Coordinates of C-alpha atoms in Angstrom, one line a residue:
Chain Q
M28 CA 6.2 -81.1 -86.0
N29 CA 8.2 -79.7 -83.2
E30 CA 9.1 -76.1 -83.7
M31 CA 12.8 -75.6 -83.1
I32 CA 12.9 -72.2 -83.6
K33 CA 10.3 -69.7 -83.6
I34 CA 10.8 -66.3 -83.8
S35 CA 8.3 -63.4 -84.1
E36 CA 8.7 -59.5 -84.7
L37 CA 12.4 -59.6 -83.8
N38 CA 14.0 -56.5 -84.1
K39 CA 17.9 -55.6 -83.5
S40 CA 19.7 -52.4 -83.6
Y41 CA 23.2 -51.4 -83.2
Q42 CA 24.3 -48.0 -81.6
M43 CA 27.1 -47.0 -83.9
G44 CA 28.5 -43.7 -82.2
S45 CA 25.4 -41.2 -82.3
N46 CA 23.4 -43.2 -85.2
S47 CA 21.3 -46.3 -84.3
L48 CA 21.5 -49.1 -87.1
H49 CA 18.4 -51.0 -87.6
V50 CA 19.7 -54.4 -88.6
L51 CA 16.7 -56.7 -88.0
K52 CA 13.3 -55.1 -88.8
G53 CA 10.6 -57.2 -87.2
I54 CA 11.4 -60.8 -88.5
D55 CA 9.0 -63.8 -88.2
L56 CA 10.4 -67.0 -88.7
T57 CA 9.8 -70.7 -87.8
I58 CA 12.2 -73.6 -88.3
N59 CA 10.9 -77.3 -87.6
E60 CA 13.0 -79.6 -85.9
G61 CA 15.3 -81.7 -88.5
E62 CA 15.1 -78.8 -91.3
F63 CA 18.2 -78.3 -93.4
V64 CA 17.9 -74.5 -94.0
S65 CA 20.4 -72.0 -95.4
I66 CA 19.9 -68.2 -94.6
M67 CA 21.0 -65.8 -97.7
G68 CA 21.7 -62.6 -98.2
S69 CA 24.0 -59.9 -99.2
S70 CA 26.3 -58.5 -96.8
G71 CA 24.8 -56.0 -94.6
S72 CA 21.3 -57.8 -95.0
G73 CA 21.4 -58.9 -91.3
K74 CA 22.1 -62.7 -91.9
S75 CA 25.1 -62.9 -89.2
T76 CA 23.3 -61.0 -86.8
L77 CA 20.3 -63.2 -87.0
L78 CA 22.4 -66.1 -86.9
N79 CA 24.2 -64.5 -83.5
I80 CA 20.6 -64.0 -82.2
L81 CA 19.9 -67.7 -82.8
G82 CA 23.0 -68.9 -81.3
L83 CA 22.5 -66.8 -78.1
L84 CA 25.8 -65.0 -78.9
D85 CA 23.9 -61.5 -79.2
E86 CA 20.9 -60.4 -77.8
H87 CA 18.0 -59.2 -79.6
D88 CA 16.1 -56.1 -78.8
T89 CA 12.3 -56.8 -79.0
G90 CA 10.4 -59.7 -80.2
D91 CA 10.1 -63.2 -79.0
Y92 CA 12.7 -65.9 -79.9
R93 CA 11.5 -69.2 -78.7
L94 CA 14.2 -72.1 -78.6
N95 CA 13.0 -75.6 -78.7
N96 CA 9.8 -73.9 -77.1
V97 CA 11.7 -72.1 -74.4
L98 CA 11.2 -68.4 -74.6
M99 CA 14.6 -66.8 -74.7
K100 CA 14.6 -63.6 -72.9
G101 CA 16.7 -61.7 -70.6
L102 CA 19.0 -64.7 -70.2
S103 CA 21.8 -64.3 -67.8
E104 CA 25.3 -65.2 -69.2
S105 CA 25.4 -68.4 -67.5
K106 CA 22.2 -69.3 -68.6
S107 CA 22.8 -68.7 -72.2
A108 CA 26.1 -70.2 -71.9
Y109 CA 24.0 -73.6 -70.8
Y110 CA 21.6 -73.0 -73.6
R111 CA 24.5 -72.8 -76.1
N112 CA 26.4 -75.9 -74.6
Q113 CA 23.2 -78.1 -74.6
F114 CA 21.4 -77.1 -77.7
I115 CA 23.9 -75.4 -80.3
G116 CA 26.7 -76.7 -82.0
F117 CA 28.7 -73.8 -83.9
V118 CA 30.7 -73.9 -87.1
F119 CA 32.5 -70.8 -88.3
Q120 CA 33.7 -69.6 -91.4
S121 CA 37.3 -69.4 -89.8
F122 CA 37.0 -72.6 -87.9
N123 CA 37.7 -71.3 -84.5
L124 CA 39.7 -74.2 -83.2
I125 CA 42.0 -73.4 -80.3
S126 CA 45.5 -73.1 -81.6
F127 CA 47.4 -74.8 -78.7
K128 CA 44.8 -77.9 -78.5
N129 CA 45.4 -81.0 -80.8
A130 CA 42.2 -82.0 -82.9
M131 CA 40.9 -84.3 -80.2
E132 CA 41.1 -81.9 -77.5
N133 CA 39.6 -79.2 -79.5
V134 CA 36.7 -81.7 -80.2
A135 CA 36.4 -82.8 -76.5
L136 CA 36.0 -79.0 -75.2
P137 CA 32.4 -78.6 -75.0
L138 CA 32.2 -81.9 -73.0
Y139 CA 34.7 -80.1 -70.6
Y140 CA 31.8 -77.5 -69.8
Q141 CA 29.4 -80.6 -69.3
K142 CA 31.6 -81.7 -66.5
V143 CA 32.3 -85.0 -68.5
P144 CA 35.2 -87.0 -67.4
R145 CA 38.6 -86.2 -69.3
K146 CA 38.9 -89.9 -70.3
K147 CA 35.4 -90.3 -71.3
R148 CA 35.4 -87.1 -73.5
N149 CA 38.8 -87.7 -75.2
E150 CA 37.0 -91.5 -76.1
L151 CA 33.8 -89.3 -77.5
A152 CA 36.3 -86.9 -79.2
L153 CA 37.9 -89.9 -81.0
E154 CA 34.5 -91.4 -81.8
Y155 CA 33.5 -87.9 -83.3
L156 CA 36.4 -87.5 -85.5
E157 CA 36.0 -90.9 -86.8
K158 CA 32.7 -89.5 -88.2
V159 CA 34.5 -86.9 -90.0
G160 CA 37.1 -89.3 -91.1
L161 CA 39.8 -87.7 -89.2
K162 CA 40.5 -90.2 -86.5
D163 CA 44.2 -90.7 -87.5
W164 CA 44.6 -86.8 -87.1
A165 CA 43.6 -86.7 -83.5
E166 CA 47.2 -85.6 -82.3
H167 CA 47.5 -83.1 -84.4
L168 CA 47.4 -79.4 -83.8
P169 CA 45.2 -76.9 -85.8
N170 CA 48.1 -75.5 -88.0
E171 CA 49.1 -79.1 -89.1
L172 CA 45.6 -79.4 -90.9
S173 CA 44.1 -78.2 -94.1
G174 CA 41.1 -76.0 -94.2
G175 CA 38.9 -78.7 -94.9
Q176 CA 40.3 -80.8 -92.0
K177 CA 39.8 -78.0 -89.8
Q178 CA 36.3 -77.2 -90.7
R179 CA 35.7 -81.0 -90.3
V180 CA 37.4 -80.9 -86.7
A181 CA 35.0 -77.8 -86.1
I182 CA 31.9 -79.9 -87.1
A183 CA 33.0 -82.6 -85.0
R184 CA 33.2 -80.2 -82.0
A185 CA 29.9 -79.1 -83.0
L186 CA 28.5 -82.4 -82.8
I187 CA 30.0 -83.6 -79.7
S188 CA 27.5 -82.2 -77.2
Q189 CA 24.8 -83.6 -79.4
P190 CA 23.0 -80.5 -80.0
K191 CA 19.5 -80.1 -81.4
I192 CA 20.8 -77.3 -83.8
I193 CA 24.2 -76.8 -85.9
L194 CA 24.6 -73.2 -86.6
A195 CA 27.0 -72.8 -89.3
D196 CA 28.3 -69.2 -90.4
E197 CA 29.6 -69.3 -94.0
P198 CA 31.2 -72.8 -93.4
T199 CA 32.5 -73.1 -96.9
G200 CA 33.6 -69.5 -97.1
A201 CA 37.4 -70.3 -96.6
L202 CA 37.4 -73.3 -98.5
D203 CA 37.7 -74.6 -102.2
S204 CA 34.7 -76.1 -104.1
V205 CA 35.8 -79.7 -103.8
T206 CA 36.2 -79.4 -99.9
S207 CA 33.1 -77.1 -99.7
E208 CA 31.0 -80.1 -101.4
E209 CA 32.8 -82.6 -98.8
V210 CA 31.6 -80.5 -96.0
M211 CA 28.2 -79.9 -97.1
K212 CA 28.2 -83.8 -97.5
I213 CA 28.8 -84.0 -93.6
F214 CA 26.2 -81.4 -93.0
K215 CA 23.6 -83.4 -95.2
D216 CA 24.5 -86.6 -93.3
I217 CA 24.2 -84.8 -89.8
N218 CA 20.9 -83.2 -90.9
Q219 CA 19.5 -87.1 -91.8
E220 CA 20.2 -88.0 -88.0
G221 CA 17.5 -85.5 -87.2
I222 CA 19.7 -82.6 -86.3
T223 CA 18.6 -79.0 -87.4
V224 CA 21.0 -77.6 -89.5
I225 CA 21.0 -73.8 -90.3
I226 CA 24.0 -72.6 -92.6
V227 CA 24.5 -69.0 -93.4
T228 CA 26.0 -68.3 -96.6
H229 CA 25.9 -66.1 -99.5
E230 CA 27.0 -68.9 -102.4
N231 CA 24.0 -70.2 -104.5
E232 CA 25.7 -73.4 -104.8
I233 CA 25.8 -74.0 -101.2
S234 CA 22.1 -72.9 -100.5
A235 CA 21.2 -75.1 -103.3
L236 CA 22.3 -78.1 -101.3
T237 CA 19.7 -77.1 -98.4
D238 CA 16.2 -77.8 -98.4
R239 CA 14.7 -74.4 -97.6
I240 CA 16.4 -71.1 -98.3
I241 CA 15.5 -67.8 -96.3
R242 CA 16.7 -64.7 -98.0
L243 CA 17.1 -61.9 -96.2
R244 CA 17.2 -58.4 -97.7
D245 CA 17.7 -55.3 -95.6
G246 CA 16.5 -56.6 -92.5
L247 CA 13.6 -58.5 -93.5
I248 CA 12.8 -62.0 -94.9
E249 CA 11.6 -62.2 -98.4
Q250 CA 8.9 -64.6 -99.3
P251 CA 10.2 -68.1 -98.3
E252 CA 10.8 -70.5 -101.1
Y253 CA 10.8 -74.4 -100.9
V254 CA 13.1 -76.0 -103.0
Chain T
M17 CA 37.5 -74.6 -58.9
F18 CA 39.8 -77.4 -57.7
D19 CA 38.9 -80.5 -59.5
L20 CA 41.6 -82.3 -61.3
D21 CA 40.1 -81.6 -64.7
N22 CA 40.5 -78.0 -63.9
W23 CA 43.9 -78.5 -63.4
Q24 CA 44.5 -80.3 -66.3
E25 CA 43.1 -77.7 -68.6
I26 CA 45.5 -75.4 -67.0
F27 CA 48.7 -77.3 -67.1
T28 CA 47.8 -77.8 -70.8
T29 CA 47.6 -74.2 -71.5
I30 CA 50.7 -73.4 -69.3
R31 CA 52.4 -76.3 -71.5
K32 CA 51.5 -74.9 -74.5
N33 CA 52.4 -71.5 -73.6
K34 CA 55.7 -71.5 -72.0
L35 CA 57.2 -68.0 -72.8
R36 CA 54.3 -66.4 -71.4
T37 CA 54.3 -68.6 -68.4
F38 CA 58.0 -68.0 -67.9
L39 CA 57.7 -64.1 -68.3
T40 CA 54.7 -63.8 -65.7
G41 CA 56.6 -66.1 -63.4
F42 CA 59.7 -64.4 -63.6
S43 CA 58.6 -61.0 -62.3
V44 CA 57.0 -62.7 -59.4
G45 CA 59.9 -64.9 -58.7
W46 CA 62.4 -61.9 -59.1
G47 CA 60.4 -59.9 -56.7
I48 CA 60.3 -62.4 -53.7
F49 CA 63.9 -63.1 -54.5
M50 CA 64.8 -59.7 -54.0
L51 CA 62.7 -59.4 -50.8
I52 CA 64.1 -62.5 -49.3
I53 CA 67.8 -61.1 -50.3
L54 CA 67.0 -57.7 -48.6
L55 CA 65.4 -59.2 -45.5
G56 CA 68.2 -61.6 -45.3
S57 CA 70.8 -58.9 -45.5
G58 CA 69.1 -56.8 -43.1
R59 CA 69.0 -59.4 -40.6
G60 CA 72.9 -60.4 -41.3
I61 CA 73.5 -56.7 -40.5
F62 CA 71.3 -56.6 -37.4
N63 CA 72.9 -59.9 -36.1
G64 CA 76.4 -58.6 -37.0
V65 CA 75.7 -55.4 -35.2
E66 CA 74.4 -57.5 -32.0
A67 CA 77.3 -59.9 -32.3
M68 CA 79.7 -57.1 -31.6
F69 CA 77.7 -56.1 -28.3
D70 CA 77.9 -59.9 -27.2
N71 CA 81.3 -59.3 -25.3
E72 CA 79.6 -56.5 -23.2
A73 CA 76.4 -55.4 -21.7
I74 CA 74.8 -52.8 -23.8
N75 CA 74.0 -50.7 -20.6
S76 CA 77.4 -50.6 -19.3
I77 CA 79.9 -47.6 -18.7
Q78 CA 83.3 -48.3 -18.6
I79 CA 85.8 -46.1 -17.0
R80 CA 89.8 -46.4 -17.1
P81 CA 92.1 -44.2 -15.8
G82 CA 94.6 -42.5 -18.3
T83 CA 97.4 -40.0 -18.1
A84 CA 96.6 -36.3 -17.1
T85 CA 97.8 -34.2 -20.0
I86 CA 97.0 -30.7 -18.3
E87 CA 99.0 -29.4 -15.2
Y88 CA 96.3 -29.1 -12.3
K89 CA 96.6 -27.9 -8.8
G90 CA 100.2 -28.6 -8.5
F91 CA 100.0 -32.2 -10.3
K92 CA 102.1 -32.3 -13.4
A93 CA 101.2 -33.2 -16.8
G94 CA 102.2 -36.3 -18.0
R95 CA 101.2 -38.1 -14.8
R96 CA 99.6 -41.4 -14.8
V97 CA 96.2 -41.4 -13.0
R98 CA 95.5 -44.2 -10.6
M99 CA 92.1 -45.4 -9.3
E100 CA 92.1 -47.5 -6.1
N101 CA 89.6 -49.5 -4.3
S102 CA 88.2 -46.5 -2.3
D103 CA 87.7 -44.8 -5.5
Y104 CA 85.5 -47.7 -6.6
D105 CA 83.6 -47.8 -3.3
Y106 CA 82.6 -44.4 -3.5
L107 CA 81.2 -44.2 -7.0
I108 CA 79.2 -47.4 -5.7
E109 CA 78.0 -45.5 -2.9
T110 CA 77.2 -42.3 -4.3
Y111 CA 75.3 -42.8 -7.5
P112 CA 72.5 -45.1 -6.8
G113 CA 71.9 -45.3 -10.6
I114 CA 74.4 -47.9 -10.7
D115 CA 73.1 -51.4 -11.0
K116 CA 75.9 -54.0 -11.1
S117 CA 79.6 -52.9 -10.9
S118 CA 83.0 -54.4 -10.9
A119 CA 86.6 -53.1 -10.9
F120 CA 89.1 -55.4 -13.1
D121 CA 92.3 -56.0 -14.2
Y122 CA 93.7 -58.0 -17.0
F123 CA 97.0 -60.1 -16.4
W124 CA 98.3 -61.2 -19.7
G125 CA 100.0 -64.4 -20.3
Q126 CA 100.1 -66.0 -16.7
G127 CA 100.8 -69.6 -16.5
I128 CA 98.3 -71.9 -15.3
S129 CA 98.5 -75.5 -14.4
Y130 CA 96.8 -78.6 -13.2
K131 CA 99.0 -81.6 -12.4
S132 CA 101.2 -82.0 -15.6
E133 CA 98.7 -79.9 -18.0
S134 CA 99.7 -76.3 -18.4
G135 CA 99.0 -73.1 -20.3
N136 CA 99.2 -69.3 -20.5
Y137 CA 95.9 -67.6 -20.0
T138 CA 94.8 -64.1 -19.3
V139 CA 93.7 -63.8 -15.7
R140 CA 91.3 -61.5 -14.8
G141 CA 90.8 -60.2 -11.4
V142 CA 87.1 -59.1 -11.0
H143 CA 84.1 -58.2 -8.6
P144 CA 81.1 -60.3 -9.1
G145 CA 79.3 -57.9 -11.0
Y146 CA 81.8 -58.7 -14.0
R147 CA 79.8 -61.4 -15.0
D148 CA 76.7 -58.9 -15.7
F149 CA 79.0 -56.8 -17.7
A150 CA 80.7 -59.4 -19.9
K151 CA 77.5 -61.6 -20.2
T152 CA 79.1 -64.4 -18.8
I153 CA 77.2 -67.6 -18.9
V154 CA 78.0 -70.0 -15.7
L155 CA 77.7 -73.8 -16.9
E156 CA 78.9 -75.4 -13.6
G157 CA 79.4 -74.2 -10.0
R158 CA 79.2 -70.6 -9.5
F159 CA 80.5 -67.2 -10.5
L160 CA 82.8 -65.3 -7.9
N161 CA 80.7 -63.6 -4.9
E162 CA 81.3 -61.0 -2.3
L163 CA 82.9 -63.1 0.2
D164 CA 85.4 -64.3 -2.5
I165 CA 86.4 -60.7 -2.6
T166 CA 86.4 -59.4 1.1
E167 CA 88.1 -62.6 2.2
T168 CA 90.6 -62.6 -0.7
R169 CA 89.8 -66.3 -1.1
K170 CA 91.8 -68.3 -3.6
S171 CA 88.8 -69.0 -5.6
A172 CA 89.1 -69.1 -9.6
V173 CA 86.1 -69.4 -12.3
L174 CA 87.5 -71.0 -15.2
G175 CA 86.3 -70.5 -19.2
K176 CA 85.2 -73.6 -20.7
L177 CA 88.1 -73.9 -23.1
V178 CA 90.4 -73.7 -20.1
V179 CA 88.8 -76.6 -18.5
Q180 CA 89.1 -78.5 -21.7
D181 CA 92.8 -77.7 -21.9
L182 CA 93.7 -78.5 -18.4
F183 CA 91.1 -81.1 -17.3
G184 CA 90.0 -82.9 -20.5
K185 CA 87.1 -84.8 -19.8
E186 CA 87.8 -84.6 -16.1
S187 CA 85.6 -82.4 -13.8
A188 CA 87.2 -79.3 -12.7
L189 CA 85.1 -78.0 -9.6
G190 CA 86.6 -78.4 -6.1
K191 CA 90.0 -79.0 -7.9
Y192 CA 92.9 -76.8 -7.6
V193 CA 94.8 -75.2 -10.2
N194 CA 98.2 -73.2 -10.0
V195 CA 97.7 -69.6 -11.1
S196 CA 101.3 -68.1 -11.1
G197 CA 102.6 -70.5 -8.3
V198 CA 99.4 -69.8 -6.0
P199 CA 96.8 -72.7 -5.7
F200 CA 93.4 -71.6 -6.3
K201 CA 89.9 -73.7 -6.0
V202 CA 87.9 -74.2 -9.0
V203 CA 84.4 -72.9 -8.1
G204 CA 82.7 -72.5 -11.5
V205 CA 83.2 -73.0 -15.2
T206 CA 81.7 -70.5 -17.5
D207 CA 80.8 -70.0 -21.4
D208 CA 80.7 -66.9 -23.2
K209 CA 78.9 -66.3 -26.7
G210 CA 81.2 -63.1 -27.6
S211 CA 84.4 -65.2 -28.8
E212 CA 86.6 -67.9 -28.0
W213 CA 89.0 -65.3 -26.3
E214 CA 86.3 -65.1 -23.7
Q215 CA 85.9 -68.8 -23.4
R216 CA 89.4 -68.9 -22.4
A217 CA 88.9 -66.4 -19.7
V218 CA 90.1 -67.2 -16.1
F219 CA 88.5 -65.3 -13.2
I220 CA 89.8 -64.6 -9.7
P221 CA 88.8 -62.2 -7.2
I222 CA 90.0 -58.7 -7.6
S223 CA 91.3 -58.7 -4.3
A224 CA 93.2 -61.9 -4.5
A225 CA 94.6 -60.3 -7.9
Q226 CA 95.8 -57.1 -6.4
A227 CA 97.5 -59.5 -3.8
I228 CA 99.4 -61.5 -6.3
F229 CA 99.8 -59.3 -9.2
R230 CA 100.3 -55.8 -7.7
G231 CA 102.1 -56.7 -4.3
G232 CA 98.9 -56.1 -2.2
S233 CA 98.3 -52.5 -3.8
Q234 CA 94.7 -51.0 -3.9
E235 CA 95.0 -50.1 -7.5
F236 CA 93.0 -51.4 -10.3
G237 CA 93.1 -50.8 -14.2
R238 CA 89.5 -50.4 -15.2
M239 CA 86.2 -50.6 -13.9
T240 CA 82.7 -50.9 -15.4
V241 CA 79.1 -50.2 -14.1
T242 CA 76.0 -51.2 -15.5
T243 CA 73.1 -48.6 -15.6
G244 CA 70.2 -51.3 -15.1
D245 CA 67.0 -49.7 -16.7
L246 CA 68.2 -46.2 -16.8
S247 CA 67.1 -44.3 -20.1
L248 CA 69.6 -43.4 -22.5
S249 CA 69.5 -39.8 -21.6
E250 CA 69.7 -40.7 -17.8
A251 CA 72.5 -43.2 -18.5
I252 CA 74.4 -40.5 -20.5
S253 CA 73.9 -37.9 -17.3
L254 CA 75.1 -40.5 -15.1
A255 CA 78.5 -41.2 -17.2
D256 CA 78.8 -37.0 -17.3
Q257 CA 78.3 -36.6 -13.5
M258 CA 80.6 -39.8 -12.7
E259 CA 83.3 -38.0 -15.1
R260 CA 83.2 -34.6 -13.2
D261 CA 83.3 -35.9 -10.1
L262 CA 86.3 -38.4 -10.7
K263 CA 88.3 -35.7 -12.3
Q264 CA 87.9 -33.3 -9.1
R265 CA 88.6 -36.8 -6.8
L266 CA 91.4 -37.6 -9.0
M267 CA 93.0 -34.0 -9.3
I268 CA 92.5 -34.0 -13.1
D269 CA 91.8 -30.5 -14.8
P270 CA 87.8 -30.6 -16.0
R271 CA 89.3 -29.9 -19.5
D272 CA 91.3 -32.7 -19.6
Q273 CA 90.5 -35.2 -22.1
R274 CA 93.0 -37.7 -21.5
G275 CA 93.0 -37.9 -17.7
I276 CA 90.2 -40.5 -17.6
N277 CA 88.3 -42.4 -20.2
I278 CA 84.7 -42.9 -20.1
R279 CA 83.1 -45.3 -22.6
N280 CA 79.3 -45.3 -22.4
N281 CA 77.8 -48.8 -24.3
N282 CA 74.5 -47.1 -23.8
E283 CA 75.6 -44.2 -26.3
E284 CA 77.6 -46.4 -28.5
F285 CA 74.6 -48.9 -28.9
A286 CA 72.0 -46.0 -29.4
K287 CA 74.1 -44.9 -32.4
Y288 CA 74.0 -48.6 -34.0
A289 CA 70.2 -48.9 -32.7
N290 CA 69.4 -45.8 -35.1
V291 CA 71.6 -47.0 -37.9
M292 CA 70.0 -50.1 -37.8
K293 CA 66.2 -48.8 -37.4
G294 CA 67.3 -46.8 -40.7
I295 CA 68.4 -50.0 -42.5
D296 CA 65.3 -51.7 -41.5
A297 CA 63.1 -49.0 -42.7
F298 CA 65.1 -48.9 -45.8
V299 CA 64.6 -52.7 -46.6
W300 CA 60.9 -52.4 -46.1
V301 CA 60.6 -49.5 -48.3
I302 CA 62.5 -51.2 -51.1
G303 CA 60.7 -54.5 -50.2
I304 CA 57.5 -53.0 -50.6
F305 CA 58.3 -51.4 -53.8
T306 CA 59.6 -54.5 -55.4
I307 CA 56.4 -56.2 -54.4
I308 CA 54.5 -53.4 -55.9
A309 CA 56.5 -53.6 -59.0
G310 CA 55.7 -57.3 -59.0
I311 CA 51.9 -57.0 -58.8
V312 CA 52.1 -54.4 -61.5
G313 CA 54.1 -56.7 -63.3
V314 CA 51.8 -59.6 -63.1
S315 CA 48.7 -57.5 -63.8
N316 CA 50.4 -56.0 -67.0
I317 CA 51.2 -59.6 -68.4
M318 CA 47.8 -61.1 -67.4
M319 CA 46.3 -57.9 -69.1
I320 CA 48.4 -59.0 -72.0
V321 CA 47.5 -62.6 -71.6
V322 CA 43.7 -61.6 -71.5
K323 CA 43.9 -59.6 -74.6
E324 CA 46.1 -62.5 -76.4
R325 CA 43.4 -65.1 -75.5
T326 CA 40.5 -63.1 -76.6
K327 CA 39.6 -65.2 -79.2
E328 CA 40.2 -68.4 -77.4
I329 CA 37.8 -67.1 -74.8
G330 CA 35.4 -66.4 -77.2
I331 CA 35.4 -69.6 -78.5
R332 CA 35.3 -71.3 -75.2
K333 CA 32.1 -69.1 -74.4
A334 CA 30.3 -70.2 -77.6
L335 CA 31.1 -73.8 -76.5
G336 CA 29.3 -73.1 -73.5
A337 CA 31.6 -71.8 -70.7
T338 CA 30.3 -69.7 -68.3
P339 CA 31.6 -66.0 -66.9
F340 CA 32.5 -67.8 -63.7
S341 CA 34.5 -70.7 -65.3
I342 CA 36.4 -68.2 -67.5
I343 CA 37.2 -66.2 -64.5
A344 CA 38.5 -69.6 -62.6
L345 CA 40.5 -70.3 -65.6
I346 CA 42.4 -66.9 -65.7
L347 CA 42.6 -66.7 -62.0
Q348 CA 43.5 -70.2 -61.3
E349 CA 46.5 -69.9 -63.7
S350 CA 47.7 -66.6 -62.3
I351 CA 47.6 -67.9 -58.8
F352 CA 49.3 -71.1 -59.8
I353 CA 52.1 -69.3 -61.7
T354 CA 52.3 -66.9 -59.0
A355 CA 52.7 -69.4 -56.1
I356 CA 55.2 -71.9 -57.9
S357 CA 57.4 -68.9 -59.2
G358 CA 57.2 -67.4 -55.9
Y359 CA 58.4 -70.7 -54.1
I360 CA 61.4 -71.0 -56.6
G361 CA 62.5 -67.2 -55.7
L362 CA 62.0 -68.0 -52.2
L363 CA 64.4 -71.2 -52.6
L364 CA 66.9 -69.3 -54.9
G365 CA 67.0 -66.2 -52.5
I366 CA 67.3 -68.5 -49.2
G367 CA 70.0 -70.5 -51.4
L368 CA 71.9 -67.6 -51.8
L369 CA 71.8 -66.3 -48.2
E370 CA 73.2 -69.9 -47.2
L371 CA 76.0 -69.6 -49.8
V372 CA 76.9 -66.3 -48.6
N373 CA 76.7 -67.5 -44.8
T374 CA 79.1 -70.0 -45.8
L375 CA 81.7 -68.2 -47.8
L376 CA 81.4 -65.3 -45.2
P377 CA 84.8 -65.4 -43.5
E378 CA 84.3 -65.8 -39.6
G379 CA 84.2 -62.6 -37.7
T380 CA 83.2 -60.3 -40.8
P381 CA 82.3 -57.2 -39.0
F382 CA 78.5 -56.0 -39.2
F383 CA 77.4 -59.1 -40.8
K384 CA 76.7 -62.3 -39.3
N385 CA 74.2 -65.4 -40.0
P386 CA 72.0 -63.5 -42.9
G387 CA 68.6 -65.4 -43.4
V388 CA 65.0 -65.0 -42.8
D389 CA 62.4 -66.2 -40.7
I390 CA 60.4 -69.0 -42.1
N391 CA 57.6 -67.1 -41.1
V392 CA 58.7 -63.8 -43.1
A393 CA 59.1 -66.1 -46.2
V394 CA 55.5 -67.7 -45.8
Y395 CA 53.9 -64.5 -45.3
A396 CA 55.8 -62.9 -48.4
T397 CA 54.8 -66.0 -50.5
L398 CA 51.1 -65.6 -49.3
L399 CA 51.0 -62.1 -49.9
L400 CA 52.5 -62.2 -53.3
I401 CA 49.9 -64.9 -54.2
F402 CA 47.0 -62.8 -53.0
A403 CA 48.9 -60.0 -54.9
G404 CA 48.6 -62.1 -57.9
S405 CA 45.2 -63.0 -57.6
L406 CA 44.3 -59.4 -57.1
A407 CA 46.2 -58.6 -59.9
G408 CA 44.7 -61.4 -61.9
F409 CA 41.4 -60.4 -60.8
F410 CA 40.8 -57.4 -63.0
P411 CA 42.2 -59.0 -66.3
A412 CA 39.8 -62.0 -65.3
K413 CA 36.9 -59.8 -65.0
K414 CA 37.9 -58.2 -68.4
A415 CA 38.0 -61.8 -69.8
A416 CA 34.5 -62.9 -68.4
S417 CA 33.0 -60.0 -70.2
I418 CA 34.6 -60.7 -73.6
R419 CA 31.5 -61.1 -75.9
P420 CA 32.0 -63.9 -78.1
I421 CA 30.4 -62.3 -81.1
V422 CA 33.1 -59.7 -81.0
A423 CA 35.8 -61.8 -80.2
L424 CA 35.0 -64.3 -83.0
R425 CA 34.3 -61.8 -85.7
D426 CA 36.5 -62.3 -88.7
E427 CA 39.1 -59.9 -89.1

């Protein structure tokens, strides 16, 4: 099976004034294509840092990170922007929709950076909005949508560039349990289509819905367990 | 950078952020508006002062005999000083610094007629050099010449309004007009930019004028000389020498201020030229400071814009925006807003100047035809756009260096 993500001996420290904070202390991790994984851990365990590194939003210090069998090392800003755009779809806890763009425009934005013509990308955006059940809300601004709706828009936006991986950082953190379940259902469906889904969460009910749970503690991975 | 999609992205942003756009644009529009008003007013003052000298050559010296106020060598105080042709000839021969010259006399309200048409005009007895002094423009025929003077010919040169009055559409050249009962042949038609009064002038040879209006005497009322390309100090010393010389010749006490009146246009114009230089420098200093204020304003607002858009930029980067595309986004928006609002400021400024020009009463001293060169306006706009992009560049650079992970961190 294709190794979508393979990291070995990954280290990351943050400089906090004169102190160095060692967040990730030599992580080895492999995630295969098509897996549905959750990363768990208490706050400060380094799970968000790991997700940022996986999403090329942050750089690691030492160790190797291979994304889709390509070594991610010393990437220029433009290059990492390219990989983010091509391979990775992000879903955030606070949705991170652009407030002055309507749902359709928000969803279409990644395609703008792929130089897809406006008409074409708006068509696609509507298609993906339909997928998450929000076609009728295409013209609405984010502040006219409920939390669950916003997160569905964000998911549609993550999907539109047809990424290999969806990285979700506490995607249900701001949602009630019913909406959380709906959102998780969408992730499940996405995964069924063959996209690797990685969810960072601290909620057991959420991780229980995934196929594999990776637990982080103090910057190290505990023994992996399969559900 | 200039594809349509980019523009649509920017228009969307602008439409959704009207206040921000307005504030950015306002500082630029206001800057260019003020600059145009200042430059236009400066031009107005310049034109106004220049127009004041449209009547007379700026390098001329006028000499007018006055009334002696101090008893001198047996000549009583209160005596009216007279200048005659011999005095004129003496000055011209003595001072090689003199370029063109003319003695002249105005005879007010003289009846002039052609066939059944007639009117009252000021007749001027002049030498040929008067044309250079009064900046008279010959439209048809010729001005008076030396032969007209020496042979006391009955030649007349008419201002274009006189021709209009007396001849209508008919050509005046070669016709005879009656000047105070004496027939004169029209040899030329003139125009003058100074005023309508100048366009109503009737010129005849000074010798003929003396014969008709002064009963054949050699006296004349005033004279003028131009100083060619003498420098200001040379022109002043020439005027001083002539004054001393004339006082001696005409038996006027050297201390007598009123015996003879000498007005040096060189000096008068130099005074105005200095004032104008000052105003010009002032306008530029204010203009430059206004532009600097505009630049700082734009830079400041763009800085705030970038700060305000930190999260948005972070999102864009997470979705695959390259640093260059972020720089282009901010810069293009800044340049677009600067250009449009600069243009609006430009139009408003020019509009106001035109309005002032229309409402300005004819003949307002020191102010005429305010306005700016289209070149100045274009350069000012280009400068502001350049300044706007310069001002936008550092905020854009800052925006490009925003790390998405920091921008997206939940508060």
